[in-house]
PDB file of C-alpha atoms and ligand atoms in Angstrom:
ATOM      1  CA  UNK A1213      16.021  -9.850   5.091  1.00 87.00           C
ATOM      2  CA  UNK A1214      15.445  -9.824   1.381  1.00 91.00           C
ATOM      3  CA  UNK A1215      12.512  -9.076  -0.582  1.00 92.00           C
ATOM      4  CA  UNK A1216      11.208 -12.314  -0.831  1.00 91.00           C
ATOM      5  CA  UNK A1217      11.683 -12.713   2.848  1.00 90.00           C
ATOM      6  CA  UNK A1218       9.714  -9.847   3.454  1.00 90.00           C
ATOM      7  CA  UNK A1219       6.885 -10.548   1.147  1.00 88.00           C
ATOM      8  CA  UNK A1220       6.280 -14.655   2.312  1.00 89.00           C
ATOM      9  CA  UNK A1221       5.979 -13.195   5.778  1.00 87.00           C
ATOM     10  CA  UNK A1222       3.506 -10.442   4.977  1.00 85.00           C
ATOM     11  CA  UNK A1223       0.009 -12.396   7.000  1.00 82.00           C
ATOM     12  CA  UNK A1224       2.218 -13.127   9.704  1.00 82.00           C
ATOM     13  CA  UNK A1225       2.827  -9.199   9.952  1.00 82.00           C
ATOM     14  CA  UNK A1226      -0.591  -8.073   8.580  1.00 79.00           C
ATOM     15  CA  UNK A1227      -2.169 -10.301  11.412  1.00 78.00           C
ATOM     16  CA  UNK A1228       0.323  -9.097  13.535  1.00 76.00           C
ATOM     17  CA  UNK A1229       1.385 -12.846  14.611  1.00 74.00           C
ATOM     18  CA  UNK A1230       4.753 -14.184  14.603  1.00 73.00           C
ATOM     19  CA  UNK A1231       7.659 -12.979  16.755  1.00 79.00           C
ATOM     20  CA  UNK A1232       9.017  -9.840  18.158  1.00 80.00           C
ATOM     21  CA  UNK A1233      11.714 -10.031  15.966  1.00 84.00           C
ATOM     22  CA  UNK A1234      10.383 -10.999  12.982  1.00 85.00           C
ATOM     23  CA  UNK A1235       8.536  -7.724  12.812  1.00 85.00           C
ATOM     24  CA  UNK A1236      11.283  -6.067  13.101  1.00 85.00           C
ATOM     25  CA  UNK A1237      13.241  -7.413  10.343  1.00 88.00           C
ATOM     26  CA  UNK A1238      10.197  -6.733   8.095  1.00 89.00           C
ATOM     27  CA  UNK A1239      10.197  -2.759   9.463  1.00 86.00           C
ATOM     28  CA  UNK A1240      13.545  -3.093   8.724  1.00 88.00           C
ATOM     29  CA  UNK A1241      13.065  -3.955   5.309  1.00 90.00           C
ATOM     30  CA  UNK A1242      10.337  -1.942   4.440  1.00 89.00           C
ATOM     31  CA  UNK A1243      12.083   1.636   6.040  1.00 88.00           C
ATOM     32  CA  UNK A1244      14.610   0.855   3.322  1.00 89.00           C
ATOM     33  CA  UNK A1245      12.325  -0.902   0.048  1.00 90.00           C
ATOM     34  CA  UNK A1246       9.603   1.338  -1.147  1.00 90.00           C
ATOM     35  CA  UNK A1247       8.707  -1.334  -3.615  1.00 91.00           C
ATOM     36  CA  UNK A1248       7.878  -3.835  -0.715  1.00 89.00           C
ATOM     37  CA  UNK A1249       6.169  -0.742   1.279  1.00 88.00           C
ATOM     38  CA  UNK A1250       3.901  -0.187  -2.219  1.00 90.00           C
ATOM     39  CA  UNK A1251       3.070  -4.355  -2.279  1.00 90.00           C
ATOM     40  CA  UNK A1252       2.408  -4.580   1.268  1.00 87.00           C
ATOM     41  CA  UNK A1253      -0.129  -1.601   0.842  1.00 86.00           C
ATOM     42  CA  UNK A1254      -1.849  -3.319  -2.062  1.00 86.00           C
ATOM     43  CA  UNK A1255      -1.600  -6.758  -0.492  1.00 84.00           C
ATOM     44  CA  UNK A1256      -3.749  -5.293   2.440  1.00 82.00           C
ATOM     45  CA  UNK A1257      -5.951  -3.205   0.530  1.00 81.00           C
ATOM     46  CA  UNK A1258      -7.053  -6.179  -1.395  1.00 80.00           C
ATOM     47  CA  UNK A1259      -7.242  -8.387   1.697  1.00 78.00           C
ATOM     48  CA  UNK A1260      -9.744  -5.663   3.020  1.00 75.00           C
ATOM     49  CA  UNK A1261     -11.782  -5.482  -0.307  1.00 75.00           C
ATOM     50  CA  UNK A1262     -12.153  -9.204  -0.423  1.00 76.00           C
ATOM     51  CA  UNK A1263     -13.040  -9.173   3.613  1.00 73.00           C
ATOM     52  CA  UNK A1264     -15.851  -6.517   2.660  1.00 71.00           C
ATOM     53  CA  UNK A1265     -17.464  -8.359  -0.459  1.00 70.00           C
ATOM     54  CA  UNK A1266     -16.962 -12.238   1.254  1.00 68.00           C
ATOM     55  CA  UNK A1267     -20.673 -12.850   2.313  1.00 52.00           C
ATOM     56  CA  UNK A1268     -20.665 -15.917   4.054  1.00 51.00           C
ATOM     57  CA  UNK A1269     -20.725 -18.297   1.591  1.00 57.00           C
ATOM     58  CA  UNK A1270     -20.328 -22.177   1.276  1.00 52.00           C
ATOM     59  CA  UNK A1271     -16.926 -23.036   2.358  1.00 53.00           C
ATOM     60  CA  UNK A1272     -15.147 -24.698  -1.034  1.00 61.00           C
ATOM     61  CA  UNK A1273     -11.474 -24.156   0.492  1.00 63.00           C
ATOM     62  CA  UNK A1274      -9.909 -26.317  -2.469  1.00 66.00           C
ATOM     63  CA  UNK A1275     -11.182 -23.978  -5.190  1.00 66.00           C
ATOM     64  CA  UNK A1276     -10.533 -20.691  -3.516  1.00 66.00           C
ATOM     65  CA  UNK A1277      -6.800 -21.565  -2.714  1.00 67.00           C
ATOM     66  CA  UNK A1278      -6.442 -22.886  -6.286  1.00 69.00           C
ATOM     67  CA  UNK A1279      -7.203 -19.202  -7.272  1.00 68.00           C
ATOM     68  CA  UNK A1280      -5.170 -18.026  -4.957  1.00 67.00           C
ATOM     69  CA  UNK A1281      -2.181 -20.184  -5.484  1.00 68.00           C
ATOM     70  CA  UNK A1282      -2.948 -19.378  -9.257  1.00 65.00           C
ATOM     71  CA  UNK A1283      -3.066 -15.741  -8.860  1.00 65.00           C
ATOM     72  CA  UNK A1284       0.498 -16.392  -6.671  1.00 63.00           C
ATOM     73  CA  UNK A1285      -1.181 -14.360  -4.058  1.00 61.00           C
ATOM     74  CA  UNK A1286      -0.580 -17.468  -1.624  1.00 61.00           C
ATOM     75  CA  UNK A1287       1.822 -20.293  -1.849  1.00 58.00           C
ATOM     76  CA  UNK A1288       0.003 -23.825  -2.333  1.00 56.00           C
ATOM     77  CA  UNK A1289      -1.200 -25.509   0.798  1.00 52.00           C
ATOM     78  CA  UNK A1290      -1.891 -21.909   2.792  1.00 47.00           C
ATOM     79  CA  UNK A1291      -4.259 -21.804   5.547  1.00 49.00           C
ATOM     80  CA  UNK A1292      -5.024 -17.835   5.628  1.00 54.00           C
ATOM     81  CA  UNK A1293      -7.765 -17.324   7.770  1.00 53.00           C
ATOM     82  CA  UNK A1294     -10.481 -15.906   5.305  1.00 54.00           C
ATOM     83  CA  UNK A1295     -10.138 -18.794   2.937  1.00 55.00           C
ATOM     84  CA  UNK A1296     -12.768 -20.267   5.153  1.00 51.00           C
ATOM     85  CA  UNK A1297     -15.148 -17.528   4.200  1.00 53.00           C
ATOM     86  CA  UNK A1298     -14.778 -18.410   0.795  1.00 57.00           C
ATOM     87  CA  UNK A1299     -17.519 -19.676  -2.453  1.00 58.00           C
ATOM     88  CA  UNK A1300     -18.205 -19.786  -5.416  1.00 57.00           C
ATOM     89  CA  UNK A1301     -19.549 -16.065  -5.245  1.00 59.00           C
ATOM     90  CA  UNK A1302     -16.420 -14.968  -3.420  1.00 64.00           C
ATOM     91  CA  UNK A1303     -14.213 -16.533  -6.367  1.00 60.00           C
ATOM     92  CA  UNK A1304     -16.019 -14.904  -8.848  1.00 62.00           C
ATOM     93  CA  UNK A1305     -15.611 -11.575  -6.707  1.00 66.00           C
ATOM     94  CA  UNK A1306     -12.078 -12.324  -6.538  1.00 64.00           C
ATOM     95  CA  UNK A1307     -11.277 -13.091 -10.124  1.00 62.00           C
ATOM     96  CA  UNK A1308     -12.805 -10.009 -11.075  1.00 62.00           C
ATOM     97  CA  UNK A1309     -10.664  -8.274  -7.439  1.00 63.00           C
ATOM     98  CA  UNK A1310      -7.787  -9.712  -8.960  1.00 62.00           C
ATOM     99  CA  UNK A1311      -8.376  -8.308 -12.124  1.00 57.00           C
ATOM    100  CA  UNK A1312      -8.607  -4.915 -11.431  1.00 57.00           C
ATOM    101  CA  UNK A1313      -5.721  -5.318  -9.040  1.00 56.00           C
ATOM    102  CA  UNK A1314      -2.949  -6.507 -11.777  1.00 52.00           C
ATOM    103  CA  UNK A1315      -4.221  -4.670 -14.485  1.00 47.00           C
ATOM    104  CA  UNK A1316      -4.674  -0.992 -15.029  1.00 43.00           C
ATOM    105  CA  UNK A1317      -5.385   0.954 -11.661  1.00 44.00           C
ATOM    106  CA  UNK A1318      -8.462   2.021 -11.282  1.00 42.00           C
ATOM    107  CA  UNK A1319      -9.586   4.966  -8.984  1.00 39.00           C
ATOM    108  CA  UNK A1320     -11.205   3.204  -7.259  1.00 41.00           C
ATOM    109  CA  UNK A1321      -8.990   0.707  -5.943  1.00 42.00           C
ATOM    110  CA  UNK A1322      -5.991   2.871  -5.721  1.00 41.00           C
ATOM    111  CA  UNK A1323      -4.483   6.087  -4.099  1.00 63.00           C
ATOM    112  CA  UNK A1324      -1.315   6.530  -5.128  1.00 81.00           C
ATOM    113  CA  UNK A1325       0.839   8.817  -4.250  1.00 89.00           C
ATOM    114  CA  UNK A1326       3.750   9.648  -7.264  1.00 92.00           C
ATOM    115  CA  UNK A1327       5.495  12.692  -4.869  1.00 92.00           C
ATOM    116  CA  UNK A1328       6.118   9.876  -2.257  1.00 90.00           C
ATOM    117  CA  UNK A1329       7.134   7.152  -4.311  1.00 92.00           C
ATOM    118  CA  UNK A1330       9.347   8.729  -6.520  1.00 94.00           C
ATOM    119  CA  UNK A1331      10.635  10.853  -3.032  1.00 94.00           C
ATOM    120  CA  UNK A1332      11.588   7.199  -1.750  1.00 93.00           C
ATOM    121  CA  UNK A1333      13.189   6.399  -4.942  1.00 95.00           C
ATOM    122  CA  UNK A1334      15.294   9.075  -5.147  1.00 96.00           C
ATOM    123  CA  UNK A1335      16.611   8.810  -1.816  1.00 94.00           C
ATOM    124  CA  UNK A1336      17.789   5.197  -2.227  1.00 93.00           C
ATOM    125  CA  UNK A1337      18.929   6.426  -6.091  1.00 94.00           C
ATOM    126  CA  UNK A1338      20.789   9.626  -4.054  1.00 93.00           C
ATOM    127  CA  UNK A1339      22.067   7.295  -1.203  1.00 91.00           C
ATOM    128  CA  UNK A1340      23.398   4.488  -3.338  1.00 90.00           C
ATOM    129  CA  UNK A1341      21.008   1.684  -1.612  1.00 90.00           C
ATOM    130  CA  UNK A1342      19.852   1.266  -5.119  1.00 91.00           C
ATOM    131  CA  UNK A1343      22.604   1.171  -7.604  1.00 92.00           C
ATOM    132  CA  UNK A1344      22.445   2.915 -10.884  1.00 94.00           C
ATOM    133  CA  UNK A1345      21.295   0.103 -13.600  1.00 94.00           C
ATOM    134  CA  UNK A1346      23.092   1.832 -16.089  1.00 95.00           C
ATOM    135  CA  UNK A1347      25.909   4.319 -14.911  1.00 95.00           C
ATOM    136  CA  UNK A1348      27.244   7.101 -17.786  1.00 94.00           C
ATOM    137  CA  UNK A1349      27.628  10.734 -17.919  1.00 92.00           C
ATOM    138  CA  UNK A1350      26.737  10.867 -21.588  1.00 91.00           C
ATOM    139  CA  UNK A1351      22.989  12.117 -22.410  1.00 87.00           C
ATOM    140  CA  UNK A1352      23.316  10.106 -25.669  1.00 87.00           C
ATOM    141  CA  UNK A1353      24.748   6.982 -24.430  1.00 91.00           C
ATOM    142  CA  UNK A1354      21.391   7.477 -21.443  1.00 92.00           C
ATOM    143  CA  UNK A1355      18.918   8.239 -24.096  1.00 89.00           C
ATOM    144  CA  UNK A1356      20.278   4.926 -25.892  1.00 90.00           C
ATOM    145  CA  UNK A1357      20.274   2.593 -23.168  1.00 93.00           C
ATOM    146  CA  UNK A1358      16.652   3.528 -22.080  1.00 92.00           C
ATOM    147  CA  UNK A1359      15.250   3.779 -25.462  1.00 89.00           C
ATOM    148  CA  UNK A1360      15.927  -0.727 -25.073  1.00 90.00           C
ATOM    149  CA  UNK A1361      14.724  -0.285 -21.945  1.00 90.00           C
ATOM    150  CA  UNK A1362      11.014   0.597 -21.840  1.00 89.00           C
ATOM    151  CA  UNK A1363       8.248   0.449 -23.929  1.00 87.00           C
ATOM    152  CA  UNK A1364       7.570   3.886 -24.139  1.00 87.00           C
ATOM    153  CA  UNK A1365       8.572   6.935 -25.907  1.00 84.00           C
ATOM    154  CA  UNK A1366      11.345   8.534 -23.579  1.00 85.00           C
ATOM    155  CA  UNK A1367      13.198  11.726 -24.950  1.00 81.00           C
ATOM    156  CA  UNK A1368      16.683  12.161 -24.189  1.00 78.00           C
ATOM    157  CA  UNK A1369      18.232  13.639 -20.451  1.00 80.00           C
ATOM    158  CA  UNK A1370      17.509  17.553 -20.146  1.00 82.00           C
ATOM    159  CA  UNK A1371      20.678  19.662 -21.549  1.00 75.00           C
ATOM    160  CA  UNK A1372      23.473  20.367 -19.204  1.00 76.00           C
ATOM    161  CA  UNK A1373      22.899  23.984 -19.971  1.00 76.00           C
ATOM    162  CA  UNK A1374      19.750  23.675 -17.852  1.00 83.00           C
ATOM    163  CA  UNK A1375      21.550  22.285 -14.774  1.00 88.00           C
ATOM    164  CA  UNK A1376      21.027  18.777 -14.589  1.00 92.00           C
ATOM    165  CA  UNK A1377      24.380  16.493 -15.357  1.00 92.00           C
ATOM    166  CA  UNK A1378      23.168  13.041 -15.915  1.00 93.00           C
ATOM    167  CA  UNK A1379      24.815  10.084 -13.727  1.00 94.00           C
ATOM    168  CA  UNK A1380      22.927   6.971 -15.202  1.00 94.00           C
ATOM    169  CA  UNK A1381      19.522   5.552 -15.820  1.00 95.00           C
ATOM    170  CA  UNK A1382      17.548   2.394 -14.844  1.00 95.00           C
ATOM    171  CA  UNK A1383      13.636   1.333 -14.902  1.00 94.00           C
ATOM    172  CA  UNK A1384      10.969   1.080 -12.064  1.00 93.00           C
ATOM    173  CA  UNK A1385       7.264   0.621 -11.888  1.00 92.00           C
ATOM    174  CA  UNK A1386       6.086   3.234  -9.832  1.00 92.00           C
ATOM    175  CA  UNK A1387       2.253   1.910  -9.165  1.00 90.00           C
ATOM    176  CA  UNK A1388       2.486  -0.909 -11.196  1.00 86.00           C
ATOM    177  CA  UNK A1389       3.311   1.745 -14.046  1.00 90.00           C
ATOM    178  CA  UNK A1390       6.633   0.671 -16.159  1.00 92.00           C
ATOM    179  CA  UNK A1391       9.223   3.755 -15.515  1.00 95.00           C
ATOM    180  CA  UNK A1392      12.340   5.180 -16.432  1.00 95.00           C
ATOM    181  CA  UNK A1393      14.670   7.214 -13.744  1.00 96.00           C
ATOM    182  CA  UNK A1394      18.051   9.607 -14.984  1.00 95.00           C
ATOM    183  CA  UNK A1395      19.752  10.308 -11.764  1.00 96.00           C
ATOM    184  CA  UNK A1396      22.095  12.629 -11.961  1.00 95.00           C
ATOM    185  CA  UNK A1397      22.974  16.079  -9.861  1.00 94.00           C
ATOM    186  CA  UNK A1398      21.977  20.322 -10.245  1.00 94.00           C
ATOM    187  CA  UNK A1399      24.918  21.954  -9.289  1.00 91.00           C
ATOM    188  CA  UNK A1400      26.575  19.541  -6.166  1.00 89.00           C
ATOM    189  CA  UNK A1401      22.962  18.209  -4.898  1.00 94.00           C
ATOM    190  CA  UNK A1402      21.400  14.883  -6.295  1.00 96.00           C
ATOM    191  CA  UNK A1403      18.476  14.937  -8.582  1.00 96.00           C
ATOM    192  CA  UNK A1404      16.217  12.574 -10.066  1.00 96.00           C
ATOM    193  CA  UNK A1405      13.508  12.473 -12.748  1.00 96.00           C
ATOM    194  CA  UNK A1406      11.027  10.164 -13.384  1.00 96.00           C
ATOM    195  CA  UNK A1407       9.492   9.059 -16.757  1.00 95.00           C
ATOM    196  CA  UNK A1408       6.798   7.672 -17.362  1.00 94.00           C
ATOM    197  CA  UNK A1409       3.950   7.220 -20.497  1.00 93.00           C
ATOM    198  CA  UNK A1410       1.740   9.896 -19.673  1.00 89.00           C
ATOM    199  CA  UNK A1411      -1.813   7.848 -19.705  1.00 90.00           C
ATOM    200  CA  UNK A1412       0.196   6.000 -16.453  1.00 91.00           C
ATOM    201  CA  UNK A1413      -1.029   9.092 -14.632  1.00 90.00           C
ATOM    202  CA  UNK A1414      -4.191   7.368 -14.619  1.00 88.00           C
ATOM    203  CA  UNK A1415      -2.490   5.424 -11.795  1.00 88.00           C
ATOM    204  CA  UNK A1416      -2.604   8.746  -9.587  1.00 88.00           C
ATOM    205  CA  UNK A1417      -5.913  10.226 -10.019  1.00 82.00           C
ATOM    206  CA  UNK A1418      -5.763  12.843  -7.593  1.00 80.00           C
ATOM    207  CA  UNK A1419      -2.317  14.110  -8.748  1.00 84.00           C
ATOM    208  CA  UNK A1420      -3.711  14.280 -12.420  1.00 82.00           C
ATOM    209  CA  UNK A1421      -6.504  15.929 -10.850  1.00 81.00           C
ATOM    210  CA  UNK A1422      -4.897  18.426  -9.186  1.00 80.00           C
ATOM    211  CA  UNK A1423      -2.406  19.542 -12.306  1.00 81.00           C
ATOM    212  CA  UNK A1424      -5.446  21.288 -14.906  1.00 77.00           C
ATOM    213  CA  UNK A1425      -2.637  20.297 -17.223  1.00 76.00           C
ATOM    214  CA  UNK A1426      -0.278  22.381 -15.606  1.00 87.00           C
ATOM    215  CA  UNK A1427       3.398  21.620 -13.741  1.00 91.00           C
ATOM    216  CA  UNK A1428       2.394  20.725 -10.353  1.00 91.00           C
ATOM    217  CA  UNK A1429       4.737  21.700  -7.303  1.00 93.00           C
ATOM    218  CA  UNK A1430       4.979  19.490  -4.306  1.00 92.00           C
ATOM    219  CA  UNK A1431       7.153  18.746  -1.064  1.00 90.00           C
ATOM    220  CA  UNK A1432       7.650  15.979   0.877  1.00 86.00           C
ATOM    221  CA  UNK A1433      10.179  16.476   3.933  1.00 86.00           C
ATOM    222  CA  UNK A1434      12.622  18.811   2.583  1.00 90.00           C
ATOM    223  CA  UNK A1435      12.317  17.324  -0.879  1.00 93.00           C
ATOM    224  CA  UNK A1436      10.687  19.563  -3.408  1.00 95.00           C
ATOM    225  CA  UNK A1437       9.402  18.235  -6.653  1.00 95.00           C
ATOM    226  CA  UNK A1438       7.732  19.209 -10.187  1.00 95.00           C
ATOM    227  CA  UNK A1439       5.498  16.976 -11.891  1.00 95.00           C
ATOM    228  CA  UNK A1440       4.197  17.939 -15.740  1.00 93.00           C
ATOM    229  CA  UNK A1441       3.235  16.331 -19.127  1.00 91.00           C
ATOM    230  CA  UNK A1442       5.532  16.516 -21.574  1.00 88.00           C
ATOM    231  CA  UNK A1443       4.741  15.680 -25.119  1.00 85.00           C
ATOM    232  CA  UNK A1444       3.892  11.731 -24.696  1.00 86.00           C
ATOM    233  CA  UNK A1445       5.718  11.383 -21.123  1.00 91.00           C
ATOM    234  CA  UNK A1446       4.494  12.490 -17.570  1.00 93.00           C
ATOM    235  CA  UNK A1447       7.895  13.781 -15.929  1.00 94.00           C
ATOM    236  CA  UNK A1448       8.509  14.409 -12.479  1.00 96.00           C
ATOM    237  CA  UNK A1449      11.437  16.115 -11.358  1.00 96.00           C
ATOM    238  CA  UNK A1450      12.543  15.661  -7.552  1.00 97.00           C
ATOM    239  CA  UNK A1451      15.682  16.879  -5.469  1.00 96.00           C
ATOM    240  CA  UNK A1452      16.306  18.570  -2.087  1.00 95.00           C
ATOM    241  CA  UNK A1453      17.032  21.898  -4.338  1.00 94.00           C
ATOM    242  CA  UNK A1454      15.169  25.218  -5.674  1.00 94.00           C
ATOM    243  CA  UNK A1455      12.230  24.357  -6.742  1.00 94.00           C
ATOM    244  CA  UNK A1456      12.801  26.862  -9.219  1.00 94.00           C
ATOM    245  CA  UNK A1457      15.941  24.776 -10.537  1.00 94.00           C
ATOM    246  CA  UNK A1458      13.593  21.543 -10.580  1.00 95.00           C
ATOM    247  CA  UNK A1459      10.940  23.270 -12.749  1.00 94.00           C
ATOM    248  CA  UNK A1460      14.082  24.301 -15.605  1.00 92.00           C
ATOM    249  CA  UNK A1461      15.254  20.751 -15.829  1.00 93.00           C
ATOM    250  CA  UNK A1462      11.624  19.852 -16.215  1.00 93.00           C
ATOM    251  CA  UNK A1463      11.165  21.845 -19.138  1.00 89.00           C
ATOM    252  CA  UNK A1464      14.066  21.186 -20.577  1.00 87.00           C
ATOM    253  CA  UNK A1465      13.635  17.604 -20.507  1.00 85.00           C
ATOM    254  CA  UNK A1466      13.547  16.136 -24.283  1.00 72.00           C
ATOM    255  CA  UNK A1467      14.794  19.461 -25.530  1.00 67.00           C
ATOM    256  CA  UNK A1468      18.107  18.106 -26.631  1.00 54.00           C
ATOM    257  CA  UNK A1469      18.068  18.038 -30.181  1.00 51.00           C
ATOM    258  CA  UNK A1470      18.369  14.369 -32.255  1.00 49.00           C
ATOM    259  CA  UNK A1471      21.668  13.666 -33.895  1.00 39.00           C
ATOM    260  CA  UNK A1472      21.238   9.970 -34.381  1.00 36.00           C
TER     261      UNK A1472
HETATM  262 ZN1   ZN B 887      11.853  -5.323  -0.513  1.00 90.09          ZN
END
C-alpha cells in the first residue's frame, strides 16, 4: 500500500469500518511512513474539532462538500457521516478550521512532537526505507545542493573534526515546517540532523518551551537527541550514540568556514 492508498482510506479506518485486512495494510503502512502517521493525526484532530464546534445546524450538504472537496480534504461526491451536521455556521467554522490547520500551527491546534518525528525519520534515513535525495560525502557539494533546496538559511554540514561524516542530504516538513536532513555517521553509528528556520519551532510549543534558549537533551527508545538554536536555524541532532557526541556535532554545525 502506497501513500495515497493509505490516505483515501483514512474514514474507513478512523470509523473503524472496512475489512480486516484493510486495516492491516494501513498499520502496515503507517509502522513504516511517519509522514502518513503525522496526516492521519491531523486528519483526526480536525475531524474532532469540527465534531465539537458543528451545532446542529441546517443541513446544506452541497455547500459543505464543495468546501471540503475544495479544501481536498474529501474527494467530490463523499458521503462522510458529519457532512449531515453541516451549515452555513459550520462552513464558516470550517474555513476558518481549515485555516489554521494549513497555515502556521498554532498551539492550540497542535502538539507536536520534533524528538519523535525526527526519531522516525532517522530510522527510515538509517535503515535505507527512505533513500538519501542527494547522496555525497562532500560538506561543500551538501551545503550546495541544500542551499537550492529550501528556503531558508542552512549553514554548511558540521566539520569532520567534530565527528560527524556527512552521507547526503534531502528535505522534509516535519509539522508542516519545510526541513532539511544531512545523514551521515559519528564514528560507525548513523546520525542525523535536522534543520529547520528557527521561528518553525513555533510548530512545537512545548519543546521551545522547555529549551529557556538552551540545547535540550531528549530520548526516545534508545535514541538520544540534542535540539538547539543556532544562529537563524533550530538544529536537532539525533543518533543511537553519546549524547555527549550528539551535543559536539550540534555545535559544530555551521562552523565550517565559507570558501565559496
Ligand atoms: Zn505513507
Amino acid at each position: 500500500m502506497n501513500c495515497n492508498e493509505a490516505r483515501q482510506h483514512w474514514n474507513l479506518y478512523h470509523d473503524s469500518e472496512g475489512d480486516v485486512e484493510l486495516h492491516f495494510r494501513i498499520e502496515e503502512h503507517l509502522a513504516n511512513c511517519p509522514g502518513c502517521v503525522e496526516w492521519f493525526h491531523k486528519q483526526s484532530r480536525l475531524e474532532d474539532l469540527l465534531v465539537q464546534k458543528l451545532a446542529a445546524h441546517t443541513p446544506e450538504p452541497e455547500l459543505w462538500n464543495r468546501v471540503l472537496v475544495a479544501s481536498g480534504l474529501v474527494k467530490p461526491a463523499s458521503t462522510r457521516r458529519w457532512i449531515l451536521f453541516s451549515g452555513m455556521a459550520a462552513c464558516a467554522a470550517a474555513v476558518v478550521l481549515l485555516l489554521l490547520w494549513n497555515g502556521r500551527p498554532s498551539s492550540a491546534v497542535t502538539a507536536n512532537d520534533i524528538v519523535e518525528l525526527t526519531s522516525n525519520w532517522h530510522e527510515r534515513l538509517a535503515t535505507g526505507k527512505e533513500p538519501l535525495q542527494f547522496r555525497s560525502q562532500s560538506d561543500l557539494e551538501v551545503e550546495d545542493y541544500l542551499r537550492h533546496q529550501v528556503s531558508f538559511p542552512v549553514r554548511c554540514p558540521p566539520r569532520k573534526d567534530a565527528g560527524f561524516a556527512v552521507q547526503g542530504a534531502g528535505v522534509c516538513r516535519l509539522a508542516d515546517q519545510p526541513a532539511a536532513y544531512l545523514a551521515g555517521h559519528v564514528d560507525m553509528t548513523p546520525v542525523s540532523i535536522f534543520v529547520m528556520r528557527r521561528e518553525s519551532l513555533a510548530a512545537f510549543p512545548h519543546q521551545r518551551a522547555a529549551m529557556h534558549g538552551k540545547i535540550q537533551r531528549s530520548r526516545a527508545g534508545s535514541l538520544e537527541s540534542v535540539l538547539g538554536v543556532i544562529d537563524r536555524n533550530a538544529v536537532l541532532v539525533v543518533g543511537r550514540t553519546d549524547p555527549d557526541k550528539l551535543d559536539r556535532v550540534l555545535r559544530a554545525y555551521g562552523t565550517y568556514p565559507h570558501h565559496l
